[in-house]
Tab-separated table of C-alpha atoms in Angstrom:
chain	number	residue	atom	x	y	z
A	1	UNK	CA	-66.343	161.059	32.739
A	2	UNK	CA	-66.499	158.862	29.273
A	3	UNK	CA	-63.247	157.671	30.227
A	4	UNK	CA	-61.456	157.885	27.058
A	5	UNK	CA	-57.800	158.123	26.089
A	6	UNK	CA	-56.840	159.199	23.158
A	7	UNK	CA	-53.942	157.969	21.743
A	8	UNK	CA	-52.967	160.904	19.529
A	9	UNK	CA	-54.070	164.288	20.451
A	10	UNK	CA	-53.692	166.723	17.090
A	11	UNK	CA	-52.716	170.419	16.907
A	12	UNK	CA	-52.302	173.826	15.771
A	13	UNK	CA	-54.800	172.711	12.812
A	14	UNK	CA	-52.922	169.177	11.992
A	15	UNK	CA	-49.442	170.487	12.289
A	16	UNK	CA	-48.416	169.152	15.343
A	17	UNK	CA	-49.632	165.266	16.204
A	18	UNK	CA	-48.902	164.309	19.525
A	19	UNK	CA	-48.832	160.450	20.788
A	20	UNK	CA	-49.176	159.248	24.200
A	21	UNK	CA	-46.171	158.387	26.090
A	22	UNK	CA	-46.049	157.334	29.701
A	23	UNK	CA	-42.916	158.170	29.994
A	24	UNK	CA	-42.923	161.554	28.961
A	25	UNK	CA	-42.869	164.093	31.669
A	26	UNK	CA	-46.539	165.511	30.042
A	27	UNK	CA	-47.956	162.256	29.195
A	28	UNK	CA	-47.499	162.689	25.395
A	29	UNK	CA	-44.469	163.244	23.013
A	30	UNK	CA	-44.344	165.050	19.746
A	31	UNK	CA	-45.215	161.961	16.633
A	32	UNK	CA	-45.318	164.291	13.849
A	33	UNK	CA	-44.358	168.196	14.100
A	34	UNK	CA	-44.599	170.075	10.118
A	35	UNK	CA	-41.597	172.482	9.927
A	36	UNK	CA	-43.061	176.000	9.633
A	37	UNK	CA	-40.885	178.655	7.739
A	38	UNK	CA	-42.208	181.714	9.187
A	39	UNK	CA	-41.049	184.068	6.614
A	40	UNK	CA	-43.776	182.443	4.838
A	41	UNK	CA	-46.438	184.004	7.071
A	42	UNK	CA	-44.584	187.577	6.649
A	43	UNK	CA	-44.278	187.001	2.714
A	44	UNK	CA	-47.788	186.777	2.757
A	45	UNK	CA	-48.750	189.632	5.050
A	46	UNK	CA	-46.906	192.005	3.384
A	47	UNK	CA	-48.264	190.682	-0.166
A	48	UNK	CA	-51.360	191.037	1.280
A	49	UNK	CA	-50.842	194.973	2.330
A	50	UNK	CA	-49.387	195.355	-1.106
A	51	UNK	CA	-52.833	194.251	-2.768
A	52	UNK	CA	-54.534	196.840	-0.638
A	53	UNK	CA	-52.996	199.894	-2.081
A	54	UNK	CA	-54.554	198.991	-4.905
A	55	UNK	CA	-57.751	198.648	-4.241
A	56	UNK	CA	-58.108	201.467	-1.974
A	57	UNK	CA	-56.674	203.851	-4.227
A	58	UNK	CA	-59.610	202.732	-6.665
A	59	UNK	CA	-61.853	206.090	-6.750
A	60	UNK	CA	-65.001	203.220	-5.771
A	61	UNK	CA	-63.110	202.280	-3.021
A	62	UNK	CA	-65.627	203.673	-0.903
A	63	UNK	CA	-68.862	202.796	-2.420
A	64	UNK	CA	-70.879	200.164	-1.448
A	65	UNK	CA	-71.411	197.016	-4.425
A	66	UNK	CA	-75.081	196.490	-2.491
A	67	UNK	CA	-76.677	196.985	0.599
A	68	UNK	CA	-75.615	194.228	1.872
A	69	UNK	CA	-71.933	194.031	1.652
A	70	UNK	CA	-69.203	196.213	2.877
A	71	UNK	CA	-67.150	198.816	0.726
A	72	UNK	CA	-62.925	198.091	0.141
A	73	UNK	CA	-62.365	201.131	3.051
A	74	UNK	CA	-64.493	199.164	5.158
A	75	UNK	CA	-62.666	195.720	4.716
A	76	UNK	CA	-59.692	197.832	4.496
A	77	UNK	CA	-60.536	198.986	8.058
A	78	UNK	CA	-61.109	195.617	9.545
A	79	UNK	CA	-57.741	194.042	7.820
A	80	UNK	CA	-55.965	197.471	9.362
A	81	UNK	CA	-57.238	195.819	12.840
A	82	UNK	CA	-56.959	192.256	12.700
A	83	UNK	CA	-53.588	193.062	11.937
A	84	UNK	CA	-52.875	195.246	14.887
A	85	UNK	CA	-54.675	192.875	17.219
A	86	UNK	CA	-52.894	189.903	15.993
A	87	UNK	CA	-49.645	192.078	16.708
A	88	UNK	CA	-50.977	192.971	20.498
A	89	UNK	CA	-51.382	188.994	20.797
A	90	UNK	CA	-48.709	188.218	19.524
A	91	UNK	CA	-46.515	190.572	22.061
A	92	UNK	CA	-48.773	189.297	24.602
A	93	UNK	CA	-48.067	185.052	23.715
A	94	UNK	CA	-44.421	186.516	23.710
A	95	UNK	CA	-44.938	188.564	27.249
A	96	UNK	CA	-46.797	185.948	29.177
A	97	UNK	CA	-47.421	182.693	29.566
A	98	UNK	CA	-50.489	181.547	28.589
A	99	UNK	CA	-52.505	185.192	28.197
A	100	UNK	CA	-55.866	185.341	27.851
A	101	UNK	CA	-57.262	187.396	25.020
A	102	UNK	CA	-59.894	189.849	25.781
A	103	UNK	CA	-62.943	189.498	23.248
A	104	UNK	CA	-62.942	191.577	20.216
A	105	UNK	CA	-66.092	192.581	18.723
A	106	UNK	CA	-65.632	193.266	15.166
A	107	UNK	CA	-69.121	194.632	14.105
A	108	UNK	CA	-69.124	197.110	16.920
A	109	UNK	CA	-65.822	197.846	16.183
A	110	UNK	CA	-66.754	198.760	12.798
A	111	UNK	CA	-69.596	200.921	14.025
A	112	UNK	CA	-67.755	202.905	16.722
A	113	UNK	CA	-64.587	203.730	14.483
A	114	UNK	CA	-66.920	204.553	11.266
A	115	UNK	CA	-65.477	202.461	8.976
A	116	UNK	CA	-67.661	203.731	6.376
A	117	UNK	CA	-66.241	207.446	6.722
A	118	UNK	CA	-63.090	206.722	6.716
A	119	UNK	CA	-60.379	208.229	4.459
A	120	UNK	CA	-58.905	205.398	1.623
A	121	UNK	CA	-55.712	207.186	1.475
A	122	UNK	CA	-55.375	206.775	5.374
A	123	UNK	CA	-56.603	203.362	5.992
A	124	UNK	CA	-54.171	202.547	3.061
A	125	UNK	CA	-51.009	203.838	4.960
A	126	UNK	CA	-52.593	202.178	8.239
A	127	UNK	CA	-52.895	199.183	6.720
A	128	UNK	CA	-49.369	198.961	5.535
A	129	UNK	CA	-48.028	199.883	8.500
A	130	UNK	CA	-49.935	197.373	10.738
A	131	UNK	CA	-48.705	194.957	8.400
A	132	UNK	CA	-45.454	195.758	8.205
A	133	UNK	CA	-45.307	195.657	11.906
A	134	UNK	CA	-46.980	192.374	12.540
A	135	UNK	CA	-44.309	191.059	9.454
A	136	UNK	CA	-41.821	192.269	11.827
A	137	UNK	CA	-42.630	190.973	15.011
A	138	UNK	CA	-42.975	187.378	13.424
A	139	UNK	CA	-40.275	187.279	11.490
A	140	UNK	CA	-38.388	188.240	15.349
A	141	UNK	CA	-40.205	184.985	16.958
A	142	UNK	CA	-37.373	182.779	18.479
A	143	UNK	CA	-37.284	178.863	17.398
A	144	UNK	CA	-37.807	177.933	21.104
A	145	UNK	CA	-41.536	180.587	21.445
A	146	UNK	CA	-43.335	178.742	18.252
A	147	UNK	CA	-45.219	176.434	20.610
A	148	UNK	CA	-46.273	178.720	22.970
A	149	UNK	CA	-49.663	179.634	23.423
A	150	UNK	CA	-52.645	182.619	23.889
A	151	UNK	CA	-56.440	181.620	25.009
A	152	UNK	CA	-59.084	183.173	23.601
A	153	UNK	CA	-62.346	184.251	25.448
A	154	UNK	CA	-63.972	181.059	23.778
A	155	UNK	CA	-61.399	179.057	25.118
A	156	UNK	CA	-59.785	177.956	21.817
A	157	UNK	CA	-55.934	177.780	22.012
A	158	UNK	CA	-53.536	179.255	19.768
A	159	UNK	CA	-50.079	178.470	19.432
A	160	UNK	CA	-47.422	181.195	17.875
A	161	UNK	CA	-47.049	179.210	15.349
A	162	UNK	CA	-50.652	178.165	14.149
A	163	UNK	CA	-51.468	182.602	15.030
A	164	UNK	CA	-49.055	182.808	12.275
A	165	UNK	CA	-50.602	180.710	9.985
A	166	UNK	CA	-54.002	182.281	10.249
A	167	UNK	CA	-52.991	185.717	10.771
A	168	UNK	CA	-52.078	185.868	6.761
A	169	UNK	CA	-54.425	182.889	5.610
A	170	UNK	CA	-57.563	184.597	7.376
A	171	UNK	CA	-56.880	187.544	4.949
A	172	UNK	CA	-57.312	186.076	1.786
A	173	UNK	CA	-61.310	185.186	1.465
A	174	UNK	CA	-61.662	189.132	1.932
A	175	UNK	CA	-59.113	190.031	-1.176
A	176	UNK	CA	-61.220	187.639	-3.649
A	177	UNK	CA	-64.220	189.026	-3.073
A	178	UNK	CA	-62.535	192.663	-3.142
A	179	UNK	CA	-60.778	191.609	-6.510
A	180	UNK	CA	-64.326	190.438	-7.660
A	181	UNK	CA	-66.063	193.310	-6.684
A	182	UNK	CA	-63.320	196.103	-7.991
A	183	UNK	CA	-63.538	194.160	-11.478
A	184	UNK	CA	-67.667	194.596	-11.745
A	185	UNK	CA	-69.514	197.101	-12.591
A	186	UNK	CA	-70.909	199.008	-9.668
A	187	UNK	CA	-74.614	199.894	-9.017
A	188	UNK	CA	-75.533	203.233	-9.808
Protein backbone atom coordinates (compact mmCIF):
# COMPACT_ATOMS: atom_id res chain seq x y z
CA UNK A 1 0.00 0.00 0.00
CA UNK A 2 1.27 3.81 -0.84
CA UNK A 3 -0.40 4.73 2.21
CA UNK A 4 -2.14 7.76 1.19
CA UNK A 5 -5.16 9.65 2.47
CA UNK A 6 -6.80 11.79 0.63
CA UNK A 7 -8.34 14.50 2.10
CA UNK A 8 -11.12 15.15 -0.41
CA UNK A 9 -12.37 12.37 -2.47
CA UNK A 10 -14.45 13.99 -5.69
CA UNK A 11 -17.57 12.64 -7.45
CA UNK A 12 -20.14 12.01 -9.91
CA UNK A 13 -17.73 14.10 -12.37
CA UNK A 14 -16.98 17.13 -9.74
CA UNK A 15 -20.46 17.41 -8.43
CA UNK A 16 -20.17 15.96 -5.27
CA UNK A 17 -16.70 16.78 -3.13
CA UNK A 18 -16.41 14.83 -0.20
CA UNK A 19 -13.91 15.75 2.87
CA UNK A 20 -12.63 13.49 5.41
CA UNK A 21 -14.25 13.41 8.69
CA UNK A 22 -13.41 11.07 11.52
CA UNK A 23 -16.32 11.47 12.91
CA UNK A 24 -18.55 10.63 10.29
CA UNK A 25 -20.02 7.22 10.43
CA UNK A 26 -18.22 6.59 6.62
CA UNK A 27 -15.12 8.41 7.26
CA UNK A 28 -16.03 11.39 5.01
CA UNK A 29 -18.88 14.05 4.93
CA UNK A 30 -20.36 15.82 1.99
CA UNK A 31 -17.95 19.55 1.50
CA UNK A 32 -19.56 20.60 -1.59
CA UNK A 33 -22.77 18.79 -3.22
CA UNK A 34 -24.07 20.97 -6.82
CA UNK A 35 -27.92 20.94 -6.71
CA UNK A 36 -29.06 18.95 -9.77
CA UNK A 37 -32.56 19.89 -11.27
CA UNK A 38 -33.39 16.77 -12.94
CA UNK A 39 -35.97 18.06 -15.22
CA UNK A 40 -32.97 19.38 -16.81
CA UNK A 41 -31.76 15.92 -17.87
CA UNK A 42 -35.49 15.12 -19.21
CA UNK A 43 -35.65 18.66 -21.03
CA UNK A 44 -32.81 17.56 -22.80
CA UNK A 45 -33.73 13.99 -23.65
CA UNK A 46 -36.77 14.77 -25.03
CA UNK A 47 -35.15 17.82 -27.10
CA UNK A 48 -32.89 15.45 -28.15
CA UNK A 49 -35.72 12.83 -29.57
CA UNK A 50 -37.33 15.89 -31.03
CA UNK A 51 -34.11 16.61 -33.25
CA UNK A 52 -34.30 13.06 -34.45
CA UNK A 53 -37.53 13.22 -36.27
CA UNK A 54 -35.97 15.41 -38.26
CA UNK A 55 -33.25 13.98 -39.42
CA UNK A 56 -34.61 10.65 -39.93
CA UNK A 57 -37.39 11.76 -41.89
CA UNK A 58 -34.60 13.28 -44.28
CA UNK A 59 -35.03 10.94 -47.55
CA UNK A 60 -30.71 10.52 -46.99
CA UNK A 61 -31.36 9.41 -43.77
CA UNK A 62 -30.17 6.18 -44.72
CA UNK A 63 -27.24 6.75 -46.87
CA UNK A 64 -23.94 6.59 -45.85
CA UNK A 65 -21.74 10.36 -46.04
CA UNK A 66 -18.45 7.84 -46.59
CA UNK A 67 -17.32 4.58 -45.93
CA UNK A 68 -16.28 5.28 -42.96
CA UNK A 69 -19.00 6.78 -40.96
CA UNK A 70 -22.39 5.64 -40.03
CA UNK A 71 -25.78 6.76 -41.72
CA UNK A 72 -28.61 9.00 -39.32
CA UNK A 73 -30.76 5.36 -39.09
CA UNK A 74 -27.72 3.92 -37.84
CA UNK A 75 -26.96 6.59 -35.07
CA UNK A 76 -30.60 6.72 -34.82
CA UNK A 77 -30.43 3.01 -33.86
CA UNK A 78 -27.74 3.29 -31.30
CA UNK A 79 -29.44 6.58 -29.54
CA UNK A 80 -32.88 4.24 -29.68
CA UNK A 81 -30.59 1.84 -27.35
CA UNK A 82 -28.55 3.81 -25.17
CA UNK A 83 -31.70 5.15 -24.25
CA UNK A 84 -33.43 1.94 -23.41
CA UNK A 85 -30.36 0.64 -21.61
CA UNK A 86 -29.92 3.69 -19.60
CA UNK A 87 -33.75 3.13 -18.69
CA UNK A 88 -33.02 -0.80 -17.70
CA UNK A 89 -30.15 0.79 -15.39
CA UNK A 90 -31.80 3.09 -14.22
CA UNK A 91 -34.80 0.62 -12.91
CA UNK A 92 -32.07 -1.54 -11.89
CA UNK A 93 -29.97 1.50 -9.52
CA UNK A 94 -33.70 2.00 -8.39
CA UNK A 95 -34.35 -2.02 -7.79
CA UNK A 96 -31.12 -2.90 -6.12
CA UNK A 97 -28.54 -1.81 -4.30
CA UNK A 98 -25.52 -1.49 -5.89
CA UNK A 99 -26.33 -3.65 -9.38
CA UNK A 100 -23.87 -4.57 -11.51
CA UNK A 101 -24.32 -3.78 -15.17
CA UNK A 102 -23.81 -6.48 -17.61
CA UNK A 103 -21.43 -5.30 -20.57
CA UNK A 104 -22.98 -3.89 -23.59
CA UNK A 105 -21.31 -4.24 -26.79
CA UNK A 106 -22.36 -1.57 -29.05
CA UNK A 107 -20.63 -2.56 -32.40
CA UNK A 108 -22.01 -6.05 -32.20
CA UNK A 109 -25.06 -4.72 -31.26
CA UNK A 110 -25.17 -2.76 -34.32
CA UNK A 111 -24.28 -5.77 -36.43
CA UNK A 112 -26.76 -8.30 -34.99
CA UNK A 113 -29.88 -5.85 -35.07
CA UNK A 114 -28.85 -4.45 -38.74
CA UNK A 115 -28.79 -1.10 -38.07
CA UNK A 116 -28.12 -0.37 -41.56
CA UNK A 117 -31.55 -2.01 -42.77
CA UNK A 118 -33.50 -0.59 -40.62
CA UNK A 119 -36.71 1.38 -41.36
CA UNK A 120 -36.24 5.55 -40.56
CA UNK A 121 -39.84 5.85 -39.96
CA UNK A 122 -39.55 3.04 -37.22
CA UNK A 123 -36.39 3.82 -35.51
CA UNK A 124 -37.95 7.39 -35.43
CA UNK A 125 -41.06 6.29 -33.34
CA UNK A 126 -38.55 3.95 -31.28
CA UNK A 127 -36.52 6.54 -30.58
CA UNK A 128 -39.16 8.78 -29.22
CA UNK A 129 -40.56 6.40 -27.27
CA UNK A 130 -37.34 5.20 -25.51
CA UNK A 131 -36.91 8.68 -24.79
CA UNK A 132 -39.93 9.53 -23.60
CA UNK A 133 -39.71 6.66 -21.27
CA UNK A 134 -36.29 7.22 -19.87
CA UNK A 135 -37.72 11.24 -19.46
CA UNK A 136 -40.23 9.57 -17.41
CA UNK A 137 -38.55 7.38 -15.20
CA UNK A 138 -36.11 10.32 -14.20
CA UNK A 139 -38.26 12.82 -13.81
CA UNK A 140 -40.04 9.88 -11.06
CA UNK A 141 -36.45 9.59 -9.18
CA UNK A 142 -37.10 10.41 -5.42
CA UNK A 143 -34.75 13.24 -3.70
CA UNK A 144 -33.49 10.55 -1.24
CA UNK A 145 -32.30 7.72 -4.65
CA UNK A 146 -29.97 10.59 -6.43
CA UNK A 147 -26.89 9.21 -4.70
CA UNK A 148 -27.36 5.83 -5.23
CA UNK A 149 -25.31 3.88 -7.36
CA UNK A 150 -24.90 1.03 -10.48
CA UNK A 151 -21.27 -0.64 -11.31
CA UNK A 152 -20.33 -1.16 -14.51
CA UNK A 153 -18.38 -4.27 -15.84
CA UNK A 154 -15.22 -1.90 -15.83
CA UNK A 155 -15.82 -1.12 -12.44
CA UNK A 156 -16.60 2.61 -12.86
CA UNK A 157 -19.43 3.83 -10.54
CA UNK A 158 -22.37 5.70 -11.42
CA UNK A 159 -24.54 7.52 -9.27
CA UNK A 160 -28.43 8.31 -10.34
CA UNK A 161 -27.64 11.44 -10.46
CA UNK A 162 -24.29 11.72 -12.53
CA UNK A 163 -26.43 8.54 -15.08
CA UNK A 164 -28.61 11.46 -15.51
CA UNK A 165 -26.26 13.82 -16.47
CA UNK A 166 -24.63 11.69 -19.11
CA UNK A 167 -27.56 9.91 -20.27
CA UNK A 168 -28.65 13.36 -22.24
CA UNK A 169 -25.03 14.97 -22.44
CA UNK A 170 -23.59 11.66 -24.13
CA UNK A 171 -26.17 12.38 -26.93
CA UNK A 172 -25.13 15.50 -28.17
CA UNK A 173 -21.52 14.86 -30.03
CA UNK A 174 -23.73 12.42 -32.28
CA UNK A 175 -26.48 15.32 -33.25
CA UNK A 176 -23.52 17.78 -34.46
CA UNK A 177 -22.06 15.63 -36.58
CA UNK A 178 -25.68 14.45 -37.85
CA UNK A 179 -26.60 18.26 -38.26
CA UNK A 180 -23.22 18.58 -40.19
CA UNK A 181 -23.65 15.79 -42.26
CA UNK A 182 -27.63 16.38 -43.18
CA UNK A 183 -26.47 20.06 -44.22
CA UNK A 184 -23.60 18.68 -46.89
CA UNK A 185 -23.85 17.50 -49.89
CA UNK A 186 -23.78 13.75 -50.05
CA UNK A 187 -21.46 11.55 -52.21
CA UNK A 188 -22.94 10.23 -55.16
Amino acid sequence: RLGIEPEYLVCSNGALTLKRDADAATGYRREYVETFDPSEATAAIRANAAAWQALLADPRASERPNDHQWSAVEYGCHVRDVYRLYRYRLNLMLDKDGPQFLNWDQDQTAIDDRYDLQDPSAVARELATAADELAVAFATVQPDQWDRTGFRSDGAAFTIDSFSRTSSAARRPSMSRLNWMMTTEMPS
